[in-house]
Structure formats: C-alpha cells, structure tokens
Coordinates of C-alpha atoms in Angstrom, one line a residue:
M60 CA 22.9 -51.6 -25.4
D61 CA 25.6 -52.1 -22.8
E62 CA 26.3 -49.4 -20.3
I63 CA 29.8 -48.1 -19.4
S64 CA 30.4 -47.3 -15.8
V65 CA 32.7 -44.6 -14.7
D66 CA 34.6 -44.7 -11.4
S67 CA 34.3 -41.2 -9.9
H68 CA 37.2 -42.0 -7.5
H69 CA 39.7 -42.6 -10.4
K70 CA 42.6 -40.2 -10.4
P71 CA 44.0 -39.4 -13.9
N72 CA 47.8 -39.9 -14.3
N73 CA 50.2 -37.9 -16.5
L74 CA 49.4 -40.0 -19.6
D75 CA 45.7 -39.0 -19.2
K76 CA 46.7 -35.4 -19.5
L77 CA 48.4 -35.8 -22.9
D78 CA 46.5 -34.6 -25.8
L79 CA 47.4 -37.0 -28.6
R80 CA 45.3 -35.4 -31.2
P81 CA 47.2 -34.4 -34.4
T82 CA 46.9 -30.8 -33.6
S83 CA 48.2 -31.0 -30.1
K84 CA 50.8 -28.5 -28.8
V85 CA 53.0 -31.2 -27.5
D86 CA 53.1 -32.9 -30.9
C87 CA 54.0 -29.6 -32.5
S88 CA 56.9 -28.9 -30.1
L89 CA 58.2 -32.4 -30.7
E90 CA 58.2 -31.8 -34.5
C91 CA 59.8 -28.4 -34.1
S92 CA 62.6 -30.0 -31.9
L93 CA 63.2 -32.7 -34.5
D94 CA 63.2 -30.1 -37.3
W95 CA 65.8 -28.0 -35.4
R96 CA 68.0 -31.0 -34.9
N97 CA 67.7 -31.9 -38.5
N98 CA 68.5 -28.4 -39.6
S99 CA 71.5 -28.2 -37.2
Y100 CA 72.9 -31.4 -38.5
G101 CA 72.3 -30.3 -42.1
R102 CA 74.1 -27.0 -41.4
K103 CA 77.1 -28.9 -40.0
L104 CA 77.2 -31.2 -43.1
A105 CA 76.9 -28.1 -45.4
L106 CA 79.7 -26.4 -43.5
R107 CA 82.1 -29.4 -43.9
A108 CA 81.1 -29.7 -47.6
S109 CA 81.8 -26.0 -48.1
L110 CA 85.2 -26.4 -46.5
R111 CA 86.1 -29.2 -48.9
Y112 CA 84.6 -27.3 -51.9
T113 CA 86.6 -24.1 -51.2
G114 CA 89.7 -26.0 -50.3
E115 CA 89.6 -24.9 -46.6
D116 CA 91.2 -27.0 -43.9
D117 CA 88.6 -27.7 -41.2
Q118 CA 91.4 -27.5 -38.7
W119 CA 93.0 -24.3 -39.9
Q120 CA 92.7 -22.7 -36.4
I121 CA 95.6 -25.0 -35.2
N122 CA 98.1 -23.2 -37.4
H123 CA 97.1 -19.7 -36.3
S124 CA 97.9 -19.2 -32.6
S125 CA 96.9 -15.6 -32.1
L126 CA 93.6 -13.8 -32.6
R127 CA 95.2 -11.4 -35.1
E128 CA 96.4 -14.3 -37.2
R129 CA 93.0 -16.0 -37.2
N130 CA 91.3 -12.7 -38.2
K131 CA 93.9 -12.3 -40.9
Y132 CA 93.0 -15.7 -42.2
M133 CA 89.3 -14.8 -42.3
F134 CA 89.9 -11.6 -44.2
N135 CA 88.2 -11.6 -47.6
R136 CA 87.1 -15.2 -47.3
E137 CA 83.8 -16.9 -47.8
L138 CA 84.3 -19.0 -44.7
F139 CA 81.7 -18.1 -42.0
S140 CA 80.9 -14.9 -43.9
D141 CA 77.4 -13.5 -43.1
V142 CA 77.3 -10.3 -45.2
R143 CA 78.3 -9.4 -48.7
F144 CA 79.2 -6.1 -50.3
L145 CA 78.8 -5.2 -54.0
V146 CA 81.5 -2.5 -54.4
G147 CA 82.4 -0.3 -57.4
R148 CA 81.2 2.8 -59.2
A149 CA 80.5 0.9 -62.5
D150 CA 81.5 -2.8 -62.4
K151 CA 80.6 -4.4 -59.1
T152 CA 82.8 -6.7 -57.2
S153 CA 81.4 -9.1 -54.5
I154 CA 83.3 -8.9 -51.2
P155 CA 82.4 -11.3 -48.3
A156 CA 82.7 -10.1 -44.7
H157 CA 81.7 -10.9 -41.2
R158 CA 79.3 -8.6 -39.4
Y159 CA 80.8 -9.1 -35.9
I160 CA 84.3 -7.9 -37.0
L161 CA 82.8 -4.9 -38.8
A162 CA 80.5 -4.0 -35.9
I163 CA 83.3 -3.9 -33.2
S164 CA 85.4 -1.7 -35.5
S165 CA 82.8 0.9 -36.7
P166 CA 79.8 2.4 -34.9
V167 CA 78.2 2.8 -38.4
F168 CA 78.3 -1.0 -39.0
S169 CA 77.3 -1.7 -35.5
S170 CA 74.1 0.4 -35.9
L171 CA 73.5 -1.1 -39.3
F172 CA 73.7 -4.7 -38.2
Y173 CA 72.6 -4.8 -34.6
A174 CA 70.8 -1.6 -33.6
F175 CA 67.3 -2.7 -34.6
G176 CA 67.1 -6.2 -33.2
A177 CA 66.7 -9.6 -34.8
L178 CA 64.4 -8.4 -37.6
Q179 CA 67.0 -5.9 -38.8
L180 CA 69.6 -8.7 -38.5
E181 CA 67.7 -10.9 -40.9
Q182 CA 67.3 -8.1 -43.3
T183 CA 71.1 -7.4 -43.4
R184 CA 71.9 -10.9 -44.5
E185 CA 71.5 -9.8 -48.1
Q186 CA 74.0 -8.0 -50.2
I187 CA 74.9 -4.3 -49.5
E188 CA 75.8 -2.0 -52.4
V189 CA 78.6 0.5 -52.1
S190 CA 78.9 2.8 -55.1
E191 CA 81.1 5.7 -53.8
C192 CA 84.5 3.9 -54.0
E193 CA 86.4 1.1 -55.9
P194 CA 86.9 -2.4 -54.5
D195 CA 90.6 -2.0 -53.7
A196 CA 90.0 0.9 -51.3
F197 CA 87.1 -0.9 -49.6
L198 CA 89.3 -4.0 -49.1
E199 CA 92.0 -1.8 -47.5
M200 CA 89.5 -0.5 -45.0
L201 CA 88.4 -4.1 -44.3
R202 CA 92.0 -5.2 -43.9
Y203 CA 92.5 -2.6 -41.2
M204 CA 89.3 -3.6 -39.4
Y205 CA 90.3 -7.3 -39.4
Y206 CA 94.0 -7.2 -38.4
D207 CA 95.2 -3.5 -38.0
E208 CA 97.1 -3.3 -41.3
V209 CA 96.5 -1.1 -44.3
Q210 CA 98.4 -1.0 -47.7
L211 CA 98.1 2.6 -48.9
T212 CA 99.2 4.1 -52.2
T213 CA 98.9 7.6 -53.7
C214 CA 96.0 6.2 -55.8
N215 CA 93.9 4.5 -53.2
V216 CA 94.5 6.7 -50.1
P217 CA 91.9 9.4 -51.0
E218 CA 89.1 6.8 -51.1
V219 CA 90.4 5.0 -48.0
L220 CA 90.4 8.3 -46.2
F221 CA 86.8 8.9 -47.4
L222 CA 85.7 5.5 -46.1
A223 CA 87.4 6.0 -42.8
Q224 CA 85.5 9.2 -42.4
K225 CA 82.2 7.7 -43.6
Y226 CA 82.3 4.7 -41.3
L227 CA 83.8 6.6 -38.3
I228 CA 87.2 4.9 -38.0
P229 CA 89.4 7.8 -36.7
S230 CA 92.5 5.8 -36.2
L231 CA 92.5 4.8 -39.9
A232 CA 91.7 8.4 -41.0
K233 CA 94.8 9.6 -39.0
I234 CA 97.0 7.0 -40.8
C235 CA 95.7 8.1 -44.2
T236 CA 96.2 11.8 -43.4
E237 CA 99.8 11.3 -42.3
F238 CA 100.5 9.2 -45.4
V239 CA 99.1 11.9 -47.7
E240 CA 101.1 14.7 -45.9
N241 CA 104.3 12.7 -46.5
N242 CA 103.6 11.8 -50.1
L243 CA 102.0 15.0 -51.6
T244 CA 103.1 15.7 -55.2
V245 CA 102.0 17.9 -58.0
E246 CA 100.2 14.9 -59.6
N247 CA 98.0 14.0 -56.6
T248 CA 97.5 17.3 -54.9
L249 CA 94.2 18.2 -56.6
P250 CA 92.5 14.9 -55.8
V251 CA 93.6 15.2 -52.2
L252 CA 92.4 18.8 -52.1
D253 CA 89.0 17.7 -53.5
H254 CA 88.7 15.2 -50.7
C255 CA 89.7 17.8 -48.1
F256 CA 86.7 19.9 -49.2
L257 CA 84.4 16.9 -49.3
L258 CA 85.3 15.4 -45.9
G259 CA 86.4 18.5 -44.0
V260 CA 89.7 16.9 -43.0
S261 CA 92.5 18.7 -41.1
K262 CA 93.2 22.3 -42.1
G263 CA 96.9 21.5 -42.0
L264 CA 96.6 19.1 -44.9
E265 CA 94.5 21.6 -46.9
K266 CA 97.1 24.3 -46.3
Q267 CA 99.9 22.0 -47.5
C268 CA 97.9 21.2 -50.7
W269 CA 97.5 24.9 -51.4
S270 CA 101.2 25.6 -50.9
I271 CA 102.1 23.1 -53.6
I272 CA 99.4 24.4 -56.0
D273 CA 100.5 28.0 -55.5
K274 CA 104.1 27.2 -56.3
H275 CA 103.4 24.9 -59.3
A276 CA 100.2 26.4 -60.5
S277 CA 101.1 26.2 -64.2
E278 CA 102.0 22.5 -64.0
V279 CA 98.9 21.8 -61.9
A280 CA 96.6 23.6 -64.4
E281 CA 98.0 21.5 -67.3
H282 CA 97.7 18.2 -65.6
N283 CA 94.9 15.7 -66.5
Q284 CA 93.8 15.6 -62.8
F285 CA 92.7 19.2 -63.2
L286 CA 89.7 18.1 -65.3
D287 CA 88.3 15.9 -62.5
I288 CA 88.1 18.6 -59.8
D289 CA 84.6 19.8 -58.7
H290 CA 83.3 23.3 -59.3
G291 CA 84.0 24.5 -55.8
T292 CA 87.7 23.5 -56.0
L293 CA 88.0 25.2 -59.4
T294 CA 86.5 28.4 -58.1
A295 CA 88.7 28.4 -55.0
L296 CA 91.8 27.8 -57.2
L297 CA 91.1 30.6 -59.7
S298 CA 90.3 33.0 -56.9
R299 CA 93.7 32.7 -55.2
D300 CA 96.1 35.7 -55.2
T301 CA 99.2 33.5 -54.6
L302 CA 99.1 31.4 -57.8
V303 CA 102.4 31.5 -59.7
A304 CA 101.1 31.1 -63.3
K305 CA 100.3 33.1 -66.3
E306 CA 96.6 34.1 -66.7
M307 CA 96.5 32.6 -70.2
V308 CA 97.5 29.1 -68.8
L309 CA 94.6 29.4 -66.2
F310 CA 92.2 30.5 -68.9
R311 CA 93.0 27.5 -71.1
A312 CA 92.8 25.1 -68.2
A313 CA 89.3 26.5 -67.3
V314 CA 88.1 26.1 -70.9
K315 CA 89.3 22.4 -70.9
W316 CA 87.6 21.8 -67.6
A317 CA 84.3 23.3 -69.0
G318 CA 84.4 21.0 -72.0
H319 CA 85.0 18.0 -69.8
E320 CA 82.1 19.0 -67.5
C321 CA 79.8 19.4 -70.5
Q322 CA 80.6 15.9 -71.6
R323 CA 80.0 14.6 -68.1
L324 CA 76.6 16.3 -68.1
S325 CA 75.9 15.0 -71.6
I326 CA 75.1 18.5 -72.9
P327 CA 76.3 20.0 -76.3
L328 CA 79.8 21.4 -76.4
T329 CA 78.9 25.0 -77.1
V330 CA 80.6 28.1 -75.8
E331 CA 77.3 29.1 -74.1
N332 CA 77.2 25.8 -72.2
K333 CA 80.9 25.9 -71.3
R334 CA 80.5 29.4 -69.8
K335 CA 77.3 28.3 -68.0
V336 CA 79.0 25.3 -66.3
L337 CA 82.0 27.6 -65.3
G338 CA 79.5 29.9 -63.5
D339 CA 81.2 32.2 -61.0
A340 CA 84.6 30.6 -61.6
F341 CA 84.8 32.3 -65.0
H342 CA 84.7 35.7 -63.3
S343 CA 87.8 34.7 -61.2
I344 CA 90.0 34.7 -64.3
R345 CA 92.0 37.9 -64.4
F346 CA 91.9 38.8 -68.1
P347 CA 93.3 42.4 -67.3
L348 CA 96.6 40.7 -66.3
M349 CA 97.1 39.5 -69.9
S350 CA 98.8 41.5 -72.6
M351 CA 96.7 43.0 -75.3
K352 CA 98.3 40.7 -77.8
E353 CA 97.4 37.6 -75.8
F354 CA 93.9 38.8 -75.3
T355 CA 93.4 39.6 -79.0
D356 CA 95.0 36.4 -80.4
E357 CA 93.0 33.9 -78.2
V358 CA 90.5 35.3 -75.7
A359 CA 88.7 37.8 -78.0
Q360 CA 88.3 35.2 -80.7
S361 CA 87.1 32.5 -78.5
S362 CA 83.5 34.0 -78.1
F363 CA 83.7 33.3 -74.3
L364 CA 83.3 37.0 -73.7
S365 CA 80.3 39.1 -74.9
H366 CA 80.9 42.0 -77.3
E367 CA 80.4 44.5 -74.4
E368 CA 83.0 42.7 -72.2
V369 CA 85.5 42.6 -75.1
A370 CA 85.0 46.4 -75.8
N371 CA 85.4 47.2 -72.1
M372 CA 88.7 45.1 -72.0
Y373 CA 90.1 47.1 -74.9
I374 CA 89.1 50.4 -73.2
G375 CA 91.0 49.1 -70.2
F376 CA 94.1 48.2 -72.2
N377 CA 94.2 51.7 -73.8
S378 CA 93.4 53.7 -70.7
S379 CA 93.1 52.0 -67.3
F380 CA 90.9 49.2 -66.0
E381 CA 89.9 51.2 -63.0
S382 CA 88.1 53.7 -65.2
C383 CA 86.1 51.1 -67.3
K384 CA 83.4 48.7 -66.4
V385 CA 85.4 45.5 -66.4
K386 CA 83.9 42.8 -64.2
F387 CA 87.1 40.7 -64.0
P388 CA 89.6 41.1 -61.1
T389 CA 92.6 43.4 -61.8
E390 CA 94.7 42.6 -58.7
P391 CA 98.0 40.9 -59.7
R392 CA 98.8 37.4 -58.6
A393 CA 102.1 36.2 -57.2
K394 CA 105.0 36.9 -59.6
P395 CA 107.1 34.0 -60.7
A396 CA 110.2 35.3 -58.9
H397 CA 113.4 33.4 -59.1
H398 CA 113.5 32.5 -55.4
Q399 CA 109.9 31.2 -55.6
L400 CA 110.5 28.8 -58.5
Q401 CA 113.9 27.4 -57.5
E402 CA 115.4 26.3 -54.2
P403 CA 118.7 27.7 -53.0
V404 CA 121.8 26.2 -54.8
L405 CA 124.6 25.0 -52.5
R406 CA 128.1 24.6 -53.8
C407 CA 130.3 21.9 -52.2
S408 CA 134.1 22.2 -52.8
R409 CA 136.1 19.0 -52.7
F410 CA 139.4 20.8 -52.3
E411 CA 140.2 23.7 -50.1
S412 CA 141.6 25.7 -53.1
N413 CA 141.3 25.2 -56.9
A414 CA 144.5 27.1 -57.4
L415 CA 146.7 24.4 -55.7
R416 CA 145.8 21.5 -57.7
P417 CA 147.2 18.1 -56.7
K418 CA 149.8 16.6 -59.1
L419 CA 148.3 13.5 -60.6
S420 CA 149.9 11.1 -63.0
T421 CA 148.2 9.7 -66.1
E422 CA 147.7 6.4 -64.3
A423 CA 146.0 8.1 -61.4
L424 CA 143.7 10.0 -63.7
A425 CA 142.4 6.7 -65.1
Q426 CA 141.3 5.6 -61.7
Q427 CA 137.8 6.1 -60.3
S428 CA 137.2 9.0 -58.0
T429 CA 134.1 9.1 -55.8
V430 CA 132.3 11.7 -53.8
K431 CA 129.6 10.6 -51.4
F432 CA 126.9 12.7 -49.9
K433 CA 124.7 11.8 -47.0
V434 CA 121.5 13.8 -46.8
N435 CA 118.2 13.8 -44.8
R436 CA 116.0 15.0 -47.7
S437 CA 115.7 14.8 -51.5
I438 CA 118.4 16.8 -53.4
R439 CA 119.0 17.7 -57.1
I440 CA 122.4 17.8 -58.7
T441 CA 122.6 20.9 -60.9
G442 CA 126.2 20.7 -62.1
V443 CA 129.7 19.3 -61.7
A444 CA 133.0 21.2 -62.2
L445 CA 136.0 19.0 -63.2
F446 CA 139.7 20.1 -62.9
T447 CA 142.7 18.6 -64.6
T448 CA 146.5 19.1 -64.4
F449 CA 146.9 19.0 -68.1
T450 CA 146.3 21.9 -70.5
N451 CA 145.8 22.0 -74.3
T452 CA 144.9 18.3 -74.4
S453 CA 141.6 16.7 -74.8
Q454 CA 140.3 14.6 -71.9
L455 CA 137.4 12.1 -71.7
F456 CA 135.5 12.0 -68.5
Q457 CA 132.6 9.8 -67.5
I458 CA 130.3 11.0 -64.7
E459 CA 127.9 8.5 -63.0
L460 CA 125.3 9.4 -60.4
R461 CA 124.2 6.6 -58.0
D462 CA 121.3 6.9 -55.6
K463 CA 121.7 4.4 -52.7
V464 CA 119.0 4.5 -50.0
V465 CA 120.3 3.6 -46.6
L466 CA 117.6 2.9 -43.9
C467 CA 118.7 3.9 -40.5

C-alpha cells in the first residue's frame, strides 16, 4: 500500500479554508443571497403586473408635482397598500391604506403599527376590523390624514368626530365640532348630543344642543331620531326643567322609546318590560302636570302605573300632590310662552306713509315691482300688505319670493 507524504511546511491558502460540504455556512449564505435576489426580482415583476392589472400608470408620479397631490392619488388605492380595514357595523367594506401615512397622522396608529418592533409589524399586515362606524365616515378620516381635506355632512359628522377622538386627531375633531355648531337642526340635535355624552366633547356644543331641544322639545320628542338615543340621554332629557312641551307628548315619546328598546334587546313587548327598560327615566315624567282628563283617558288605562300609583295620582288631583305619596316630580317645566316659541316680527314699510299713496296708472300697475332684502342670517316672511289706488274693483296680484344667495 502506497504511503502519502505530508509537507509540514505547506501553508494553506484561502481556498483550503473553504468548507465545500453541502452543509457549509458559506454555501447557505450564497443560497440565501440568490433567493433574496430572486424574490426582489419577483416582487418587481409582480408590482409591474399589478400596475397593469389595476390600470395604474407606472409613471404616475410625473403628473403629480407636490407631495399633497401624490398622497391624494394614493388615497383609497390598492397601489403600495400594506394594511387593510374591514369597516362597517353589519356589512363589511374592505378599505386599503398605507401604514406610514396613518402612523404619522395618529399616535394610535403609530403605536399599533410600529411600537412593538418587527414582529408586531408582520402581525399587522393582515386585515383590521372596525365595527363602530360606517365606511363613508372612516374614508373621510383617511382623506384628512392623506391630504388634509374632509367632506362632512350632517349624517357622517358624528361618526367622523367619534373617529377623530378615538384615533387622537385633534385638528380633525375641531373641524367636526365647528361644522356641527354651524349646522345644528332639530333633526340632528339628538345624535349630536348622544356623541357629546359618549366622547366628552366641548361643553359649548352640548349647551347648544340643549338650547335647541328645550325650545323645540315637542318636535324633538316626536322625531324618529328620538328612538335611537341611549338611556342616559333619555333620562337627562326627561329630567330637564326647561323643556317646552306638554307632559303627554313626553310620555308618549318615552313609551315609543321603550318599545324600540325592547325590540333591540329581543325581549317581549310587555308593559312590565317597557317600564323595566325605562328605569329611572320613567320617574322623570311629570304626570302631576297633566290634566285629570289626560291622565284618565291615556295614562291610567296604559297599565304603566301600578294601582297604588294611580290611586295616589287621583288623590293628588282632588286635593294636592304635596299631601299625597306621589313619586313623580311636581315642579312645572318651562311654559310655552309666545316669546319663547316665536322670534320677534319686524315690519318693513316701503313708503313713508300709507295715507299718501302714489298715483299709479293702469299700465303702471301691470308692471313688476320688486323689493330686495339683504340679510346676514336666515329670515322668514310672515306676511305682505298690498295697497292699490282703486276702490270697489277686483284686482289680481301675484307675489313671488326668490331666494338668491350671494357669496361675499
């Protein structure tokens, strides 16, 4: 058998140091490098393919010179999106977004996407469910975060305000609050008030809501929005001393609310359940303010009050409520005085005196005569007085009101 001699003075070169076994670390790093290049190349191909598939121009940046325009282009687009929201209380709508834009606009999103490092980053690539609002309100919040615009309406502003408070975007919350203050009506006051209690927004807005409710309490109580208020808002409303409404109107509204609440809770529509869901709010109804006939014709026959409560009410009607054991408030609410229900009426005279009427011919009477008003607030025309130079003759007049808005 031949012997193999080894030169002890031989110095190994760099090639001698390479471990060429299949499990070597060098071989593994080479394979990883090749895999990374392949994946990077594949991502580029996938991106260009997605651009063609979605109809995007791969040079769209050229036509959008400013950062705001480019962010506006990216709003609500799949392009480069790395997070998706499923939004809606019932039916969900998928909305794409970009984590970086959201994170620099909201500390809540910043914490959600980046506060816990790369592991959390990978976990947030999946879809995020948002069930407390509808898609149109969520999109308006995103619109503001992308390019500082928001399209508010009386329908979506309560939810946009809620989202601005939830995700800590005070500038958007301020815009929403100012919009609500300038657009409060009888129809939207109750939803806004509900959100005031929920979010703890400015006391000025809450006070403005109560002012409208106090003045138009009967109309508010009969509106469909009344059924959707929560129990806390109902109790606060029925407890107010400044409501301008008959107690029977408030009682009927409370009964309707109780029926709606029973349906929402999927419980039987019995009188016992209705009074149970009303809770303390029921004891805020001021039955002693009703007339005996109103109480007898409707309340006493509704079974909402126990026999003892009905008996005590009749004792109060025939003597005094202070001397009987009536558990319902007896303090009067605000009276529907004339000056509370109507604004002052102003009379504008076209002529200095009605006694000295100008002499007009028949041809002149056939011509149009116009009176223009320039006002800085909404007005209501309550009447028009017409004067003619002829007596004992029938005249035909046509009056037309035109509302022309001039923006200064």
